[in-house]
């Protein structure tokens, strides 16, 4: 009988194209993936990997088996979901990912609530960028993801995914305290012509959105510094090294040398949970979405009174 974990390792190599990438997706070491495939070769009596230059590639037999593995793993997931739904108990394990700001700003409260309500549910949490989260949820490697997009530049989701909006996160422009517009009640981006900007790394949702938004305001972005964490961006603004657009969830502690000014028209991003539609009947998925919604509501209430 074929072992499911070994089939999962083979399928991951088939999907990601290398042992290293498969190991990263499965959150194990490359040697562990190689060992699983070696055992699968002994089980099947077929050669599944062969040398290809400095790396390896799957054989035709492996490609055929990987296609069957995809269907087998999907059936197992469906069976597990049906069984959990029948029992009606919030148990088992969920693999969850969130983008960094949500990992810090929403997940601690949500997971704390979930642990109190459902102590037999095990959550494994990891940080990921939104695009990768969507891919891995669609492939079944993650059970649920917390992602973001900007209302002015929404992200398309593949078929078969469900989502629930958690909150709208308004962004303001962060200016050095000595900036001429630092004490303005609001500011149009077009008035920031010639400014140096602090951005996330190229290829991230936030970097691409910033470039798109500035160009939409007829500003050609001059990126002076790049930092993926908003507290770092705020520290760079406080040092007078540029301006940044920072959402509320990303500014736990604003340095004294920074002023936050509302932007007109308003800029905001939407944060939501995504999961596979056929997993929605799992009580654990429903419980996690409820906990995320509660944590998000409490965060919005805190903003309202601050």
PDB file of C-alpha atoms in Angstrom:
ATOM      1  CA  UNK A   1       0.000   0.000   0.000  1.00  0.00           C
ATOM      2  CA  UNK A   2       1.287   3.457  -0.904  1.00  0.00           C
ATOM      3  CA  UNK A   3       2.106   5.750   1.989  1.00  0.00           C
ATOM      4  CA  UNK A   4       0.250   9.107   1.923  1.00  0.00           C
ATOM      5  CA  UNK A   5       3.164  11.128   3.267  1.00  0.00           C
ATOM      6  CA  UNK A   6       5.409   9.772   0.533  1.00  0.00           C
ATOM      7  CA  UNK A   7       2.812  10.569  -2.095  1.00  0.00           C
ATOM      8  CA  UNK A   8       2.558  14.074  -0.670  1.00  0.00           C
ATOM      9  CA  UNK A   9       6.337  14.528  -0.971  1.00  0.00           C
ATOM     10  CA  UNK A  10       6.305  13.325  -4.592  1.00  0.00           C
ATOM     11  CA  UNK A  11       3.363  15.573  -5.431  1.00  0.00           C
ATOM     12  CA  UNK A  12       5.140  18.575  -3.913  1.00  0.00           C
ATOM     13  CA  UNK A  13       8.250  17.975  -6.042  1.00  0.00           C
ATOM     14  CA  UNK A  14       5.998  17.641  -9.092  1.00  0.00           C
ATOM     15  CA  UNK A  15       4.219  20.935  -8.322  1.00  0.00           C
ATOM     16  CA  UNK A  16       7.238  23.016  -7.240  1.00  0.00           C
ATOM     17  CA  UNK A  17       9.818  21.598  -9.610  1.00  0.00           C
ATOM     18  CA  UNK A  18      12.621  20.757  -7.182  1.00  0.00           C
ATOM     19  CA  UNK A  19      13.302  18.944  -3.941  1.00  0.00           C
ATOM     20  CA  UNK A  20      14.345  22.166  -2.210  1.00  0.00           C
ATOM     21  CA  UNK A  21      11.187  24.041  -3.182  1.00  0.00           C
ATOM     22  CA  UNK A  22       9.040  21.076  -2.176  1.00  0.00           C
ATOM     23  CA  UNK A  23      10.760  20.930   1.204  1.00  0.00           C
ATOM     24  CA  UNK A  24      10.104  24.624   1.738  1.00  0.00           C
ATOM     25  CA  UNK A  25       6.412  24.174   0.923  1.00  0.00           C
ATOM     26  CA  UNK A  26       6.094  21.159   3.223  1.00  0.00           C
ATOM     27  CA  UNK A  27       8.172  22.842   5.939  1.00  0.00           C
ATOM     28  CA  UNK A  28      10.655  19.962   6.169  1.00  0.00           C
ATOM     29  CA  UNK A  29      14.274  19.509   5.118  1.00  0.00           C
ATOM     30  CA  UNK A  30      15.270  18.574   1.544  1.00  0.00           C
ATOM     31  CA  UNK A  31      16.798  15.361   2.856  1.00  0.00           C
ATOM     32  CA  UNK A  32      13.454  14.401   4.393  1.00  0.00           C
ATOM     33  CA  UNK A  33      11.750  14.825   1.009  1.00  0.00           C
ATOM     34  CA  UNK A  34      14.458  12.782  -0.718  1.00  0.00           C
ATOM     35  CA  UNK A  35      14.121  10.022   1.871  1.00  0.00           C
ATOM     36  CA  UNK A  36      10.356   9.853   1.394  1.00  0.00           C
ATOM     37  CA  UNK A  37      10.736   9.542  -2.370  1.00  0.00           C
ATOM     38  CA  UNK A  38      13.452   6.887  -1.978  1.00  0.00           C
ATOM     39  CA  UNK A  39      11.071   4.844   0.178  1.00  0.00           C
ATOM     40  CA  UNK A  40       8.340   5.357  -2.416  1.00  0.00           C
ATOM     41  CA  UNK A  41      10.694   4.028  -5.093  1.00  0.00           C
ATOM     42  CA  UNK A  42      11.147   0.861  -3.050  1.00  0.00           C
ATOM     43  CA  UNK A  43       7.386   0.555  -2.548  1.00  0.00           C
ATOM     44  CA  UNK A  44       6.613   0.926  -6.247  1.00  0.00           C
ATOM     45  CA  UNK A  45       9.678  -0.779  -7.662  1.00  0.00           C
ATOM     46  CA  UNK A  46      10.093   2.134 -10.070  1.00  0.00           C
ATOM     47  CA  UNK A  47      12.732   4.825 -10.457  1.00  0.00           C
ATOM     48  CA  UNK A  48      11.070   8.157  -9.642  1.00  0.00           C
ATOM     49  CA  UNK A  49      13.971  10.658  -9.734  1.00  0.00           C
ATOM     50  CA  UNK A  50      17.053  10.894 -11.906  1.00  0.00           C
ATOM     51  CA  UNK A  51      20.004  13.227 -12.196  1.00  0.00           C
ATOM     52  CA  UNK A  52      19.567  16.282 -14.384  1.00  0.00           C
ATOM     53  CA  UNK A  53      22.727  18.393 -14.438  1.00  0.00           C
ATOM     54  CA  UNK A  54      23.385  19.599 -10.899  1.00  0.00           C
ATOM     55  CA  UNK A  55      19.832  18.760  -9.797  1.00  0.00           C
ATOM     56  CA  UNK A  56      17.256  16.026 -10.230  1.00  0.00           C
ATOM     57  CA  UNK A  57      14.096  15.621 -12.229  1.00  0.00           C
ATOM     58  CA  UNK A  58      11.098  13.330 -11.974  1.00  0.00           C
ATOM     59  CA  UNK A  59      10.826  10.397 -14.339  1.00  0.00           C
ATOM     60  CA  UNK A  60       7.779   9.661 -16.482  1.00  0.00           C
ATOM     61  CA  UNK A  61       6.693   7.086 -13.916  1.00  0.00           C
ATOM     62  CA  UNK A  62       6.916   9.726 -11.192  1.00  0.00           C
ATOM     63  CA  UNK A  63       4.834  12.161 -13.239  1.00  0.00           C
ATOM     64  CA  UNK A  64       2.108   9.542 -13.668  1.00  0.00           C
ATOM     65  CA  UNK A  65       2.157   8.685  -9.973  1.00  0.00           C
ATOM     66  CA  UNK A  66       2.089  12.387  -9.008  1.00  0.00           C
ATOM     67  CA  UNK A  67      -1.090  12.888 -11.030  1.00  0.00           C
ATOM     68  CA  UNK A  68      -2.731  10.021  -9.169  1.00  0.00           C
ATOM     69  CA  UNK A  69      -1.370  11.407  -5.897  1.00  0.00           C
ATOM     70  CA  UNK A  70      -3.126  14.709  -6.506  1.00  0.00           C
ATOM     71  CA  UNK A  71      -6.479  12.955  -6.784  1.00  0.00           C
ATOM     72  CA  UNK A  72      -5.768  10.657  -3.842  1.00  0.00           C
ATOM     73  CA  UNK A  73      -4.767  13.538  -1.551  1.00  0.00           C
ATOM     74  CA  UNK A  74      -7.864  15.512  -2.571  1.00  0.00           C
ATOM     75  CA  UNK A  75     -10.088  12.524  -1.747  1.00  0.00           C
ATOM     76  CA  UNK A  76      -8.406  12.096   1.637  1.00  0.00           C
ATOM     77  CA  UNK A  77      -8.933  15.778   2.424  1.00  0.00           C
ATOM     78  CA  UNK A  78     -12.601  15.532   1.447  1.00  0.00           C
ATOM     79  CA  UNK A  79     -13.064  12.430   3.584  1.00  0.00           C
ATOM     80  CA  UNK A  80     -11.465  14.125   6.584  1.00  0.00           C
ATOM     81  CA  UNK A  81     -13.634  17.220   6.121  1.00  0.00           C
ATOM     82  CA  UNK A  82     -16.800  15.123   5.827  1.00  0.00           C
ATOM     83  CA  UNK A  83     -15.905  13.146   8.944  1.00  0.00           C
ATOM     84  CA  UNK A  84     -15.183  16.297  10.959  1.00  0.00           C
ATOM     85  CA  UNK A  85     -18.466  17.830   9.784  1.00  0.00           C
ATOM     86  CA  UNK A  86     -20.348  14.673  10.799  1.00  0.00           C
ATOM     87  CA  UNK A  87     -18.824  14.717  14.274  1.00  0.00           C
ATOM     88  CA  UNK A  88     -19.387  18.472  14.562  1.00  0.00           C
ATOM     89  CA  UNK A  89     -16.268  18.819  16.721  1.00  0.00           C
ATOM     90  CA  UNK A  90     -13.581  21.467  16.389  1.00  0.00           C
ATOM     91  CA  UNK A  91     -10.559  19.178  16.443  1.00  0.00           C
ATOM     92  CA  UNK A  92      -7.620  18.225  14.288  1.00  0.00           C
ATOM     93  CA  UNK A  93      -4.968  20.413  12.740  1.00  0.00           C
ATOM     94  CA  UNK A  94      -5.027  23.510  10.544  1.00  0.00           C
ATOM     95  CA  UNK A  95      -2.071  24.868   8.594  1.00  0.00           C
ATOM     96  CA  UNK A  96      -2.528  28.629   8.462  1.00  0.00           C
ATOM     97  CA  UNK A  97      -0.541  31.509   6.962  1.00  0.00           C
ATOM     98  CA  UNK A  98      -0.846  35.279   7.259  1.00  0.00           C
ATOM     99  CA  UNK A  99       1.044  38.212   5.820  1.00  0.00           C
ATOM    100  CA  UNK A 100       3.460  39.795   8.344  1.00  0.00           C
ATOM    101  CA  UNK A 101       1.360  42.731   9.576  1.00  0.00           C
ATOM    102  CA  UNK A 102      -1.640  40.493  10.187  1.00  0.00           C
ATOM    103  CA  UNK A 103       0.568  37.913  11.902  1.00  0.00           C
ATOM    104  CA  UNK A 104       1.444  40.572  14.458  1.00  0.00           C
ATOM    105  CA  UNK A 105      -1.807  42.566  14.542  1.00  0.00           C
ATOM    106  CA  UNK A 106      -4.617  39.996  14.267  1.00  0.00           C
ATOM    107  CA  UNK A 107      -3.381  36.440  14.703  1.00  0.00           C
ATOM    108  CA  UNK A 108      -2.239  36.540  18.363  1.00  0.00           C
ATOM    109  CA  UNK A 109      -5.715  37.529  19.597  1.00  0.00           C
ATOM    110  CA  UNK A 110      -7.526  35.182  17.219  1.00  0.00           C
ATOM    111  CA  UNK A 111      -5.397  32.169  18.102  1.00  0.00           C
ATOM    112  CA  UNK A 112      -5.664  32.929  21.822  1.00  0.00           C
ATOM    113  CA  UNK A 113      -9.468  32.968  21.560  1.00  0.00           C
ATOM    114  CA  UNK A 114      -9.403  29.764  19.535  1.00  0.00           C
ATOM    115  CA  UNK A 115      -7.198  27.962  22.052  1.00  0.00           C
ATOM    116  CA  UNK A 116      -9.552  28.882  24.896  1.00  0.00           C
ATOM    117  CA  UNK A 117     -12.649  27.723  23.019  1.00  0.00           C
ATOM    118  CA  UNK A 118     -11.228  24.662  21.287  1.00  0.00           C
ATOM    119  CA  UNK A 119      -8.169  23.269  23.095  1.00  0.00           C
ATOM    120  CA  UNK A 120      -8.142  20.118  20.940  1.00  0.00           C
ATOM    121  CA  UNK A 121      -7.541  22.093  17.758  1.00  0.00           C
ATOM    122  CA  UNK A 122      -3.890  22.447  16.709  1.00  0.00           C
ATOM    123  CA  UNK A 123      -2.902  25.467  14.611  1.00  0.00           C
ATOM    124  CA  UNK A 124       0.410  25.797  12.817  1.00  0.00           C
ATOM    125  CA  UNK A 125       0.995  29.413  11.784  1.00  0.00           C
ATOM    126  CA  UNK A 126       3.553  30.717   9.309  1.00  0.00           C
ATOM    127  CA  UNK A 127       4.209  34.089   7.653  1.00  0.00           C
ATOM    128  CA  UNK A 128       3.841  34.321   3.900  1.00  0.00           C
ATOM    129  CA  UNK A 129       3.306  37.001   1.258  1.00  0.00           C
ATOM    130  CA  UNK A 130      -0.332  37.182   0.047  1.00  0.00           C
ATOM    131  CA  UNK A 131       0.260  35.827  -3.466  1.00  0.00           C
ATOM    132  CA  UNK A 132       2.026  32.758  -2.113  1.00  0.00           C
ATOM    133  CA  UNK A 133      -0.717  32.232   0.465  1.00  0.00           C
ATOM    134  CA  UNK A 134      -3.346  32.179  -2.265  1.00  0.00           C
ATOM    135  CA  UNK A 135      -1.384  29.634  -4.309  1.00  0.00           C
ATOM    136  CA  UNK A 136      -0.812  27.347  -1.343  1.00  0.00           C
ATOM    137  CA  UNK A 137      -4.422  27.508  -0.149  1.00  0.00           C
ATOM    138  CA  UNK A 138      -5.619  26.666  -3.673  1.00  0.00           C
ATOM    139  CA  UNK A 139      -3.220  23.701  -3.817  1.00  0.00           C
ATOM    140  CA  UNK A 140      -4.299  22.381  -0.438  1.00  0.00           C
ATOM    141  CA  UNK A 141      -0.958  22.997   1.258  1.00  0.00           C
ATOM    142  CA  UNK A 142      -2.581  25.526   3.570  1.00  0.00           C
ATOM    143  CA  UNK A 143      -6.022  25.219   5.103  1.00  0.00           C
ATOM    144  CA  UNK A 144      -6.613  28.951   5.490  1.00  0.00           C
ATOM    145  CA  UNK A 145      -4.779  32.176   4.784  1.00  0.00           C
ATOM    146  CA  UNK A 146      -5.097  35.796   5.870  1.00  0.00           C
ATOM    147  CA  UNK A 147      -4.275  38.065   2.949  1.00  0.00           C
ATOM    148  CA  UNK A 148      -4.615  41.674   1.878  1.00  0.00           C
ATOM    149  CA  UNK A 149      -5.204  43.710  -1.197  1.00  0.00           C
ATOM    150  CA  UNK A 150      -5.749  47.406  -1.815  1.00  0.00           C
ATOM    151  CA  UNK A 151      -9.217  48.632  -2.740  1.00  0.00           C
ATOM    152  CA  UNK A 152      -7.719  50.543  -5.657  1.00  0.00           C
ATOM    153  CA  UNK A 153      -5.958  47.388  -6.887  1.00  0.00           C
ATOM    154  CA  UNK A 154      -7.882  44.235  -5.882  1.00  0.00           C
ATOM    155  CA  UNK A 155      -6.364  40.767  -6.085  1.00  0.00           C
ATOM    156  CA  UNK A 156      -8.106  38.145  -8.232  1.00  0.00           C
ATOM    157  CA  UNK A 157      -8.730  34.817  -6.494  1.00  0.00           C
ATOM    158  CA  UNK A 158      -8.763  31.497  -8.349  1.00  0.00           C
ATOM    159  CA  UNK A 159     -11.958  29.499  -8.629  1.00  0.00           C
ATOM    160  CA  UNK A 160     -12.730  27.232  -5.715  1.00  0.00           C
ATOM    161  CA  UNK A 161     -11.753  29.639  -2.932  1.00  0.00           C
ATOM    162  CA  UNK A 162     -14.080  31.285  -0.430  1.00  0.00           C
ATOM    163  CA  UNK A 163     -13.304  34.430   1.515  1.00  0.00           C
ATOM    164  CA  UNK A 164     -14.568  36.543   4.384  1.00  0.00           C
ATOM    165  CA  UNK A 165     -13.684  40.206   4.837  1.00  0.00           C
ATOM    166  CA  UNK A 166     -12.112  40.868   8.236  1.00  0.00           C
ATOM    167  CA  UNK A 167     -11.485  44.618   8.163  1.00  0.00           C
ATOM    168  CA  UNK A 168     -10.666  47.642   6.027  1.00  0.00           C
ATOM    169  CA  UNK A 169      -7.320  49.101   7.043  1.00  0.00           C
ATOM    170  CA  UNK A 170      -7.012  52.836   6.281  1.00  0.00           C
ATOM    171  CA  UNK A 171      -3.562  54.138   5.333  1.00  0.00           C
ATOM    172  CA  UNK A 172      -2.122  57.601   6.030  1.00  0.00           C
ATOM    173  CA  UNK A 173       1.047  59.239   4.802  1.00  0.00           C
ATOM    174  CA  UNK A 174       3.871  59.318   7.344  1.00  0.00           C
ATOM    175  CA  UNK A 175       5.917  62.530   7.172  1.00  0.00           C
ATOM    176  CA  UNK A 176       8.937  63.739   9.153  1.00  0.00           C
ATOM    177  CA  UNK A 177       7.846  66.142  11.893  1.00  0.00           C
ATOM    178  CA  UNK A 178       9.640  69.026  10.167  1.00  0.00           C
ATOM    179  CA  UNK A 179       7.916  68.519   6.822  1.00  0.00           C
ATOM    180  CA  UNK A 180       5.899  71.555   5.581  1.00  0.00           C
ATOM    181  CA  UNK A 181       2.722  69.420   5.423  1.00  0.00           C
ATOM    182  CA  UNK A 182       3.271  67.587   8.703  1.00  0.00           C
ATOM    183  CA  UNK A 183       0.532  69.530  10.510  1.00  0.00           C
ATOM    184  CA  UNK A 184      -1.992  69.510   7.658  1.00  0.00           C
ATOM    185  CA  UNK A 185      -5.454  68.069   8.367  1.00  0.00           C
ATOM    186  CA  UNK A 186      -5.216  66.063   5.129  1.00  0.00           C
ATOM    187  CA  UNK A 187      -3.079  65.937   2.026  1.00  0.00           C
ATOM    188  CA  UNK A 188      -3.427  65.042  -1.636  1.00  0.00           C
ATOM    189  CA  UNK A 189      -0.634  62.815  -2.886  1.00  0.00           C
ATOM    190  CA  UNK A 190      -0.046  65.165  -5.817  1.00  0.00           C
ATOM    191  CA  UNK A 191       1.198  67.769  -3.315  1.00  0.00           C
ATOM    192  CA  UNK A 192       4.080  65.462  -2.410  1.00  0.00           C
ATOM    193  CA  UNK A 193       5.797  65.935  -5.754  1.00  0.00           C
ATOM    194  CA  UNK A 194       9.567  65.476  -5.553  1.00  0.00           C
ATOM    195  CA  UNK A 195       9.532  63.571  -2.258  1.00  0.00           C
ATOM    196  CA  UNK A 196      11.699  60.548  -1.554  1.00  0.00           C
ATOM    197  CA  UNK A 197       9.723  57.456  -0.584  1.00  0.00           C
ATOM    198  CA  UNK A 198      10.237  54.512   1.732  1.00  0.00           C
ATOM    199  CA  UNK A 199       8.781  51.287   0.399  1.00  0.00           C
ATOM    200  CA  UNK A 200       8.549  47.550   0.883  1.00  0.00           C
ATOM    201  CA  UNK A 201      10.733  45.314  -1.285  1.00  0.00           C
ATOM    202  CA  UNK A 202      10.056  45.125  -5.028  1.00  0.00           C
ATOM    203  CA  UNK A 203       7.660  42.338  -5.945  1.00  0.00           C
ATOM    204  CA  UNK A 204       5.592  42.615  -2.762  1.00  0.00           C
ATOM    205  CA  UNK A 205       1.947  43.671  -2.800  1.00  0.00           C
ATOM    206  CA  UNK A 206       2.686  46.856  -0.861  1.00  0.00           C
ATOM    207  CA  UNK A 207       5.580  47.951  -3.091  1.00  0.00           C
ATOM    208  CA  UNK A 208       3.617  47.357  -6.281  1.00  0.00           C
ATOM    209  CA  UNK A 209       0.601  49.173  -4.846  1.00  0.00           C
ATOM    210  CA  UNK A 210       2.710  52.181  -3.772  1.00  0.00           C
ATOM    211  CA  UNK A 211       4.237  52.542  -7.234  1.00  0.00           C
ATOM    212  CA  UNK A 212       0.802  52.181  -8.850  1.00  0.00           C
ATOM    213  CA  UNK A 213      -0.783  54.718  -6.483  1.00  0.00           C
ATOM    214  CA  UNK A 214       1.927  57.349  -6.849  1.00  0.00           C
ATOM    215  CA  UNK A 215       1.912  57.072 -10.624  1.00  0.00           C
ATOM    216  CA  UNK A 216      -1.880  57.307 -10.571  1.00  0.00           C
ATOM    217  CA  UNK A 217      -1.376  60.665  -8.805  1.00  0.00           C
ATOM    218  CA  UNK A 218       1.063  61.728 -11.563  1.00  0.00           C
ATOM    219  CA  UNK A 219       4.081  61.183  -9.308  1.00  0.00           C
ATOM    220  CA  UNK A 220       7.087  59.185 -10.455  1.00  0.00           C
ATOM    221  CA  UNK A 221       8.213  57.369  -7.303  1.00  0.00           C
ATOM    222  CA  UNK A 222      11.747  57.949  -6.096  1.00  0.00           C
ATOM    223  CA  UNK A 223      12.426  55.072  -3.692  1.00  0.00           C
ATOM    224  CA  UNK A 224      15.097  56.072  -1.172  1.00  0.00           C
ATOM    225  CA  UNK A 225      14.844  53.133   1.231  1.00  0.00           C
ATOM    226  CA  UNK A 226      13.221  49.711   1.236  1.00  0.00           C
ATOM    227  CA  UNK A 227      12.077  47.896   4.373  1.00  0.00           C
ATOM    228  CA  UNK A 228       9.359  45.265   4.657  1.00  0.00           C
ATOM    229  CA  UNK A 229       8.291  46.010   8.236  1.00  0.00           C
ATOM    230  CA  UNK A 230       6.267  49.155   8.884  1.00  0.00           C
ATOM    231  CA  UNK A 231       7.985  49.959  12.228  1.00  0.00           C
ATOM    232  CA  UNK A 232      11.276  50.095  10.293  1.00  0.00           C
ATOM    233  CA  UNK A 233       9.719  52.350   7.669  1.00  0.00           C
ATOM    234  CA  UNK A 234       8.476  54.693  10.417  1.00  0.00           C
ATOM    235  CA  UNK A 235      11.950  54.817  11.968  1.00  0.00           C
ATOM    236  CA  UNK A 236      13.363  55.836   8.588  1.00  0.00           C
ATOM    237  CA  UNK A 237      10.690  58.537   8.246  1.00  0.00           C
ATOM    238  CA  UNK A 238      11.559  59.830  11.743  1.00  0.00           C
ATOM    239  CA  UNK A 239      15.173  60.134  10.606  1.00  0.00           C
ATOM    240  CA  UNK A 240      14.049  62.386   7.765  1.00  0.00           C
ATOM    241  CA  UNK A 241      14.964  59.914   5.038  1.00  0.00           C
ATOM    242  CA  UNK A 242      11.644  60.013   3.194  1.00  0.00           C
ATOM    243  CA  UNK A 243       7.889  59.612   3.349  1.00  0.00           C
ATOM    244  CA  UNK A 244       5.857  56.400   3.611  1.00  0.00           C
ATOM    245  CA  UNK A 245       2.249  55.329   3.324  1.00  0.00           C
ATOM    246  CA  UNK A 246       1.440  53.246   6.384  1.00  0.00           C
ATOM    247  CA  UNK A 247      -1.834  51.465   7.228  1.00  0.00           C
ATOM    248  CA  UNK A 248      -3.177  51.553  10.770  1.00  0.00           C
ATOM    249  CA  UNK A 249      -2.458  47.913  11.467  1.00  0.00           C
ATOM    250  CA  UNK A 250       1.200  48.543  10.709  1.00  0.00           C
ATOM    251  CA  UNK A 251       1.877  51.272  13.252  1.00  0.00           C
ATOM    252  CA  UNK A 252       1.851  49.920  16.775  1.00  0.00           C
ATOM    253  CA  UNK A 253       4.198  52.628  18.047  1.00  0.00           C
ATOM    254  CA  UNK A 254       4.743  55.836  16.087  1.00  0.00           C
ATOM    255  CA  UNK A 255       8.111  57.557  16.750  1.00  0.00           C
ATOM    256  CA  UNK A 256       8.019  61.104  18.085  1.00  0.00           C
ATOM    257  CA  UNK A 257       9.562  62.445  14.891  1.00  0.00           C
ATOM    258  CA  UNK A 258       6.711  61.227  12.662  1.00  0.00           C
ATOM    259  CA  UNK A 259       3.403  62.844  11.763  1.00  0.00           C
ATOM    260  CA  UNK A 260       0.565  60.832  10.197  1.00  0.00           C
ATOM    261  CA  UNK A 261      -1.627  62.789   7.811  1.00  0.00           C
ATOM    262  CA  UNK A 262      -4.842  61.438   6.219  1.00  0.00           C
ATOM    263  CA  UNK A 263      -4.739  61.106   2.431  1.00  0.00           C
ATOM    264  CA  UNK A 264      -7.469  62.377   0.110  1.00  0.00           C
ATOM    265  CA  UNK A 265      -8.961  60.508  -1.544  1.00  0.00           C
ATOM    266  CA  UNK A 266      -8.762  57.911   1.211  1.00  0.00           C
ATOM    267  CA  UNK A 267      -6.472  54.942   0.670  1.00  0.00           C
ATOM    268  CA  UNK A 268      -7.222  51.626   2.357  1.00  0.00           C
ATOM    269  CA  UNK A 269      -6.517  47.945   2.049  1.00  0.00           C
ATOM    270  CA  UNK A 270      -8.897  45.081   2.694  1.00  0.00           C
ATOM    271  CA  UNK A 271      -7.857  42.195   4.901  1.00  0.00           C
ATOM    272  CA  UNK A 272      -9.670  38.917   4.535  1.00  0.00           C
ATOM    273  CA  UNK A 273      -9.475  35.198   5.179  1.00  0.00           C
ATOM    274  CA  UNK A 274      -9.432  32.698   2.312  1.00  0.00           C
ATOM    275  CA  UNK A 275     -10.009  28.949   2.303  1.00  0.00           C
ATOM    276  CA  UNK A 276     -11.048  26.274  -0.147  1.00  0.00           C
ATOM    277  CA  UNK A 277     -14.794  26.232  -0.684  1.00  0.00           C
ATOM    278  CA  UNK A 278     -14.988  22.457  -0.286  1.00  0.00           C
ATOM    279  CA  UNK A 279     -13.412  22.743   3.187  1.00  0.00           C
ATOM    280  CA  UNK A 280     -16.026  25.187   4.472  1.00  0.00           C
ATOM    281  CA  UNK A 281     -17.991  22.379   6.134  1.00  0.00           C
ATOM    282  CA  UNK A 282     -15.101  21.695   8.498  1.00  0.00           C
ATOM    283  CA  UNK A 283     -16.045  22.982  11.961  1.00  0.00           C
ATOM    284  CA  UNK A 284     -12.391  23.946  12.520  1.00  0.00           C
ATOM    285  CA  UNK A 285     -12.422  26.301   9.514  1.00  0.00           C
ATOM    286  CA  UNK A 286     -15.642  27.937  10.673  1.00  0.00           C
ATOM    287  CA  UNK A 287     -14.273  28.334  14.202  1.00  0.00           C
ATOM    288  CA  UNK A 288     -11.068  29.964  12.952  1.00  0.00           C
ATOM    289  CA  UNK A 289     -12.951  32.399  10.709  1.00  0.00           C
ATOM    290  CA  UNK A 290     -15.150  33.372  13.687  1.00  0.00           C
ATOM    291  CA  UNK A 291     -12.090  33.961  15.883  1.00  0.00           C
ATOM    292  CA  UNK A 292     -10.445  36.074  13.170  1.00  0.00           C
ATOM    293  CA  UNK A 293     -13.616  38.130  12.772  1.00  0.00           C
ATOM    294  CA  UNK A 294     -13.752  38.745  16.533  1.00  0.00           C
ATOM    295  CA  UNK A 295     -10.105  39.801  16.712  1.00  0.00           C
ATOM    296  CA  UNK A 296     -10.572  42.126  13.732  1.00  0.00           C
ATOM    297  CA  UNK A 297     -13.703  43.691  15.239  1.00  0.00           C
ATOM    298  CA  UNK A 298     -11.882  44.343  18.500  1.00  0.00           C
ATOM    299  CA  UNK A 299      -9.035  45.971  16.570  1.00  0.00           C
ATOM    300  CA  UNK A 300     -11.456  48.265  14.720  1.00  0.00           C
ATOM    301  CA  UNK A 301     -13.083  49.213  18.036  1.00  0.00           C
ATOM    302  CA  UNK A 302      -9.684  50.064  19.471  1.00  0.00           C
ATOM    303  CA  UNK A 303      -8.983  52.346  16.506  1.00  0.00           C
ATOM    304  CA  UNK A 304     -12.344  54.053  16.971  1.00  0.00           C
ATOM    305  CA  UNK A 305     -11.558  55.119  20.548  1.00  0.00           C
ATOM    306  CA  UNK A 306      -7.887  55.995  20.017  1.00  0.00           C
TER     307      UNK A 306
END
